[in-house]
Amino acid sequence: QVQLSESGGGLVQPGASLRLSCAASSSTFNLYAMGWFRQAPGKEREFVAAISGSGFNPLYTDSVKGRFTISRDNDKNLVYLQMNTLKPEDTAVYSCAGAPNFLVYDSSPWYDYWGQGTQVTVSS
């Protein structure tokens, strides 16, 4: 069982930056691919980014490429999502998820563990 806890959300203006963090409670954190997903009001949950257990092979949805960066620190059991040049359409609840696999996936069924989420609101 892996517990995930996100932090770092908030209310920012368009063009601003935020860094989300996800803390994992697992002694084998480096064996998990980690992903970030988001869900806006009235919309389905969508994939944002994912990274392999070793920290390589980042994967991004097209709408965030060049603006968001996923990274991880396996020594601290943390995964990050650096979000730059935020837009109002980035407003959503962001959740991290863990998959006990070496490969990265862009769909939620592959992920077994989920955090509660953190709200990101981009508004002027």
PDB file of C-alpha atoms in Angstrom:
ATOM      1  CA  GLN A   1       0.000   0.000   0.000  1.00  0.00           C
ATOM      2  CA  VAL A   2       1.307   3.408  -0.994  1.00  0.00           C
ATOM      3  CA  GLN A   3      -0.065   6.655   0.355  1.00  0.00           C
ATOM      4  CA  LEU A   4       0.290   9.801  -1.709  1.00  0.00           C
ATOM      5  CA  SER A   5      -0.174  13.361  -0.556  1.00  0.00           C
ATOM      6  CA  GLU A   6      -0.085  16.426  -2.787  1.00  0.00           C
ATOM      7  CA  SER A   7       0.733  20.010  -1.880  1.00  0.00           C
ATOM      8  CA  GLY A   8       1.539  23.300  -3.552  1.00  0.00           C
ATOM      9  CA  GLY A   9      -1.733  24.247  -5.179  1.00  0.00           C
ATOM     10  CA  GLY A  10      -3.243  27.701  -4.971  1.00  0.00           C
ATOM     11  CA  LEU A  11      -4.733  30.692  -6.727  1.00  0.00           C
ATOM     12  CA  VAL A  12      -2.468  32.425  -9.230  1.00  0.00           C
ATOM     13  CA  GLN A  13      -2.800  34.858 -12.098  1.00  0.00           C
ATOM     14  CA  PRO A  14      -2.339  33.847 -15.738  1.00  0.00           C
ATOM     15  CA  GLY A  15       1.322  33.606 -16.645  1.00  0.00           C
ATOM     16  CA  ALA A  16       2.404  32.714 -13.122  1.00  0.00           C
ATOM     17  CA  SER A  17       4.160  29.555 -11.951  1.00  0.00           C
ATOM     18  CA  LEU A  18       3.445  26.924  -9.334  1.00  0.00           C
ATOM     19  CA  ARG A  19       5.258  23.823  -8.214  1.00  0.00           C
ATOM     20  CA  LEU A  20       3.228  20.897  -7.004  1.00  0.00           C
ATOM     21  CA  SER A  21       4.747  18.233  -4.791  1.00  0.00           C
ATOM     22  CA  CYS A  22       3.621  14.696  -4.090  1.00  0.00           C
ATOM     23  CA  ALA A  23       4.982  12.810  -1.107  1.00  0.00           C
ATOM     24  CA  ALA A  24       4.891   9.023  -1.181  1.00  0.00           C
ATOM     25  CA  SER A  25       5.039   6.597   1.713  1.00  0.00           C
ATOM     26  CA  SER A  26       6.924   3.701   0.189  1.00  0.00           C
ATOM     27  CA  SER A  27      10.340   2.187   0.741  1.00  0.00           C
ATOM     28  CA  THR A  28      10.325   1.099  -2.912  1.00  0.00           C
ATOM     29  CA  PHE A  29       9.331   4.442  -4.369  1.00  0.00           C
ATOM     30  CA  ASN A  30      11.921   4.145  -7.131  1.00  0.00           C
ATOM     31  CA  LEU A  31      10.036   1.124  -8.510  1.00  0.00           C
ATOM     32  CA  TYR A  32       6.915   3.164  -9.202  1.00  0.00           C
ATOM     33  CA  ALA A  33       6.133   5.157 -12.279  1.00  0.00           C
ATOM     34  CA  MET A  34       4.463   8.359 -11.131  1.00  0.00           C
ATOM     35  CA  GLY A  35       1.915  10.466 -12.914  1.00  0.00           C
ATOM     36  CA  TRP A  36       0.006  13.695 -12.537  1.00  0.00           C
ATOM     37  CA  PHE A  37      -3.614  13.948 -13.587  1.00  0.00           C
ATOM     38  CA  ARG A  38      -6.106  16.781 -13.357  1.00  0.00           C
ATOM     39  CA  GLN A  39      -9.843  17.177 -13.301  1.00  0.00           C
ATOM     40  CA  ALA A  40     -11.668  20.407 -14.006  1.00  0.00           C
ATOM     41  CA  PRO A  41     -15.281  20.972 -12.906  1.00  0.00           C
ATOM     42  CA  GLY A  42     -17.683  19.147 -15.180  1.00  0.00           C
ATOM     43  CA  LYS A  43     -14.897  17.410 -17.078  1.00  0.00           C
ATOM     44  CA  GLU A  44     -13.314  13.996 -17.002  1.00  0.00           C
ATOM     45  CA  ARG A  45      -9.977  13.406 -15.374  1.00  0.00           C
ATOM     46  CA  GLU A  46      -7.146  13.877 -17.848  1.00  0.00           C
ATOM     47  CA  PHE A  47      -3.518  12.876 -17.960  1.00  0.00           C
ATOM     48  CA  VAL A  48      -0.953  15.631 -17.490  1.00  0.00           C
ATOM     49  CA  ALA A  49       2.497  14.093 -17.111  1.00  0.00           C
ATOM     50  CA  ALA A  50       4.299  10.942 -16.013  1.00  0.00           C
ATOM     51  CA  ILE A  51       7.810   9.839 -15.201  1.00  0.00           C
ATOM     52  CA  SER A  52       9.483   6.462 -14.792  1.00  0.00           C
ATOM     53  CA  GLY A  53      10.857   5.169 -11.520  1.00  0.00           C
ATOM     54  CA  SER A  54      14.396   6.047 -12.561  1.00  0.00           C
ATOM     55  CA  GLY A  55      13.409   9.593 -13.453  1.00  0.00           C
ATOM     56  CA  PHE A  56      13.711   9.185 -17.172  1.00  0.00           C
ATOM     57  CA  ASN A  57      11.219   9.023 -20.016  1.00  0.00           C
ATOM     58  CA  PRO A  58       8.942  11.906 -19.028  1.00  0.00           C
ATOM     59  CA  LEU A  59       5.652  11.945 -20.847  1.00  0.00           C
ATOM     60  CA  TYR A  60       3.376  14.962 -21.258  1.00  0.00           C
ATOM     61  CA  THR A  61       0.011  15.728 -22.698  1.00  0.00           C
ATOM     62  CA  ASP A  62       0.276  18.100 -25.644  1.00  0.00           C
ATOM     63  CA  SER A  63      -1.388  21.033 -23.921  1.00  0.00           C
ATOM     64  CA  VAL A  64       1.351  21.314 -21.270  1.00  0.00           C
ATOM     65  CA  LYS A  65       4.451  20.514 -23.305  1.00  0.00           C
ATOM     66  CA  GLY A  66       7.024  23.268 -22.957  1.00  0.00           C
ATOM     67  CA  ARG A  67       5.267  24.704 -19.885  1.00  0.00           C
ATOM     68  CA  PHE A  68       5.185  21.887 -17.327  1.00  0.00           C
ATOM     69  CA  THR A  69       8.061  19.729 -16.102  1.00  0.00           C
ATOM     70  CA  ILE A  70       7.741  16.547 -14.077  1.00  0.00           C
ATOM     71  CA  SER A  71      10.633  15.392 -11.925  1.00  0.00           C
ATOM     72  CA  ARG A  72      11.282  13.217  -8.908  1.00  0.00           C
ATOM     73  CA  ASP A  73      13.648  12.833  -5.988  1.00  0.00           C
ATOM     74  CA  ASN A  74      13.797   9.177  -5.046  1.00  0.00           C
ATOM     75  CA  ASP A  75      15.902   9.899  -1.969  1.00  0.00           C
ATOM     76  CA  LYS A  76      13.067  11.997  -0.570  1.00  0.00           C
ATOM     77  CA  ASN A  77      10.147  10.019  -2.023  1.00  0.00           C
ATOM     78  CA  LEU A  78       8.896  13.091  -3.817  1.00  0.00           C
ATOM     79  CA  VAL A  79       7.597  13.817  -7.287  1.00  0.00           C
ATOM     80  CA  TYR A  80       7.158  17.354  -8.566  1.00  0.00           C
ATOM     81  CA  LEU A  81       5.205  19.131 -11.231  1.00  0.00           C
ATOM     82  CA  GLN A  82       6.676  22.507 -12.129  1.00  0.00           C
ATOM     83  CA  MET A  83       4.015  24.526 -13.923  1.00  0.00           C
ATOM     84  CA  ASN A  84       5.028  27.668 -15.771  1.00  0.00           C
ATOM     85  CA  THR A  85       3.071  30.139 -17.865  1.00  0.00           C
ATOM     86  CA  LEU A  86      -0.170  28.976 -16.336  1.00  0.00           C
ATOM     87  CA  LYS A  87      -3.398  29.557 -18.216  1.00  0.00           C
ATOM     88  CA  PRO A  88      -7.010  29.706 -16.994  1.00  0.00           C
ATOM     89  CA  GLU A  89      -7.646  26.382 -18.722  1.00  0.00           C
ATOM     90  CA  ASP A  90      -5.108  24.779 -16.382  1.00  0.00           C
ATOM     91  CA  THR A  91      -7.551  25.300 -13.514  1.00  0.00           C
ATOM     92  CA  ALA A  92      -8.337  21.910 -11.996  1.00  0.00           C
ATOM     93  CA  VAL A  93      -7.745  19.585  -9.087  1.00  0.00           C
ATOM     94  CA  TYR A  94      -4.350  18.001  -9.641  1.00  0.00           C
ATOM     95  CA  SER A  95      -3.697  14.502  -8.337  1.00  0.00           C
ATOM     96  CA  CYS A  96      -0.608  12.381  -8.318  1.00  0.00           C
ATOM     97  CA  ALA A  97      -0.758   8.667  -8.946  1.00  0.00           C
ATOM     98  CA  GLY A  98       1.573   5.718  -8.673  1.00  0.00           C
ATOM     99  CA  ALA A  99       1.926   2.640 -10.861  1.00  0.00           C
ATOM    100  CA  PRO A 100       4.102  -0.316  -9.798  1.00  0.00           C
ATOM    101  CA  ASN A 101       5.707  -0.564 -13.211  1.00  0.00           C
ATOM    102  CA  PHE A 102       8.878   0.490 -14.959  1.00  0.00           C
ATOM    103  CA  LEU A 103       7.047   1.943 -17.931  1.00  0.00           C
ATOM    104  CA  VAL A 104       5.180   5.250 -17.943  1.00  0.00           C
ATOM    105  CA  TYR A 105       1.521   5.412 -18.879  1.00  0.00           C
ATOM    106  CA  ASP A 106      -0.809   8.184 -19.902  1.00  0.00           C
ATOM    107  CA  SER A 107      -4.074   6.626 -18.798  1.00  0.00           C
ATOM    108  CA  SER A 108      -5.456   6.296 -15.296  1.00  0.00           C
ATOM    109  CA  PRO A 109      -6.316   2.552 -15.253  1.00  0.00           C
ATOM    110  CA  TRP A 110      -2.605   1.746 -15.076  1.00  0.00           C
ATOM    111  CA  TYR A 111      -2.255   3.581 -11.769  1.00  0.00           C
ATOM    112  CA  ASP A 112      -3.069   1.807  -8.528  1.00  0.00           C
ATOM    113  CA  TYR A 113      -2.500   4.543  -5.979  1.00  0.00           C
ATOM    114  CA  TRP A 114      -3.906   8.052  -5.885  1.00  0.00           C
ATOM    115  CA  GLY A 115      -3.601  11.125  -3.734  1.00  0.00           C
ATOM    116  CA  GLN A 116      -6.486  13.330  -2.652  1.00  0.00           C
ATOM    117  CA  GLY A 117      -5.558  16.145  -4.977  1.00  0.00           C
ATOM    118  CA  THR A 118      -4.678  19.821  -4.689  1.00  0.00           C
ATOM    119  CA  GLN A 119      -6.626  22.688  -6.232  1.00  0.00           C
ATOM    120  CA  VAL A 120      -4.961  24.905  -8.817  1.00  0.00           C
ATOM    121  CA  THR A 121      -6.893  27.982  -9.880  1.00  0.00           C
ATOM    122  CA  VAL A 122      -5.603  30.324 -12.557  1.00  0.00           C
ATOM    123  CA  SER A 123      -7.588  33.520 -12.695  1.00  0.00           C
ATOM    124  CA  SER A 124      -7.094  37.257 -12.979  1.00  0.00           C
TER     125      SER A 124
END
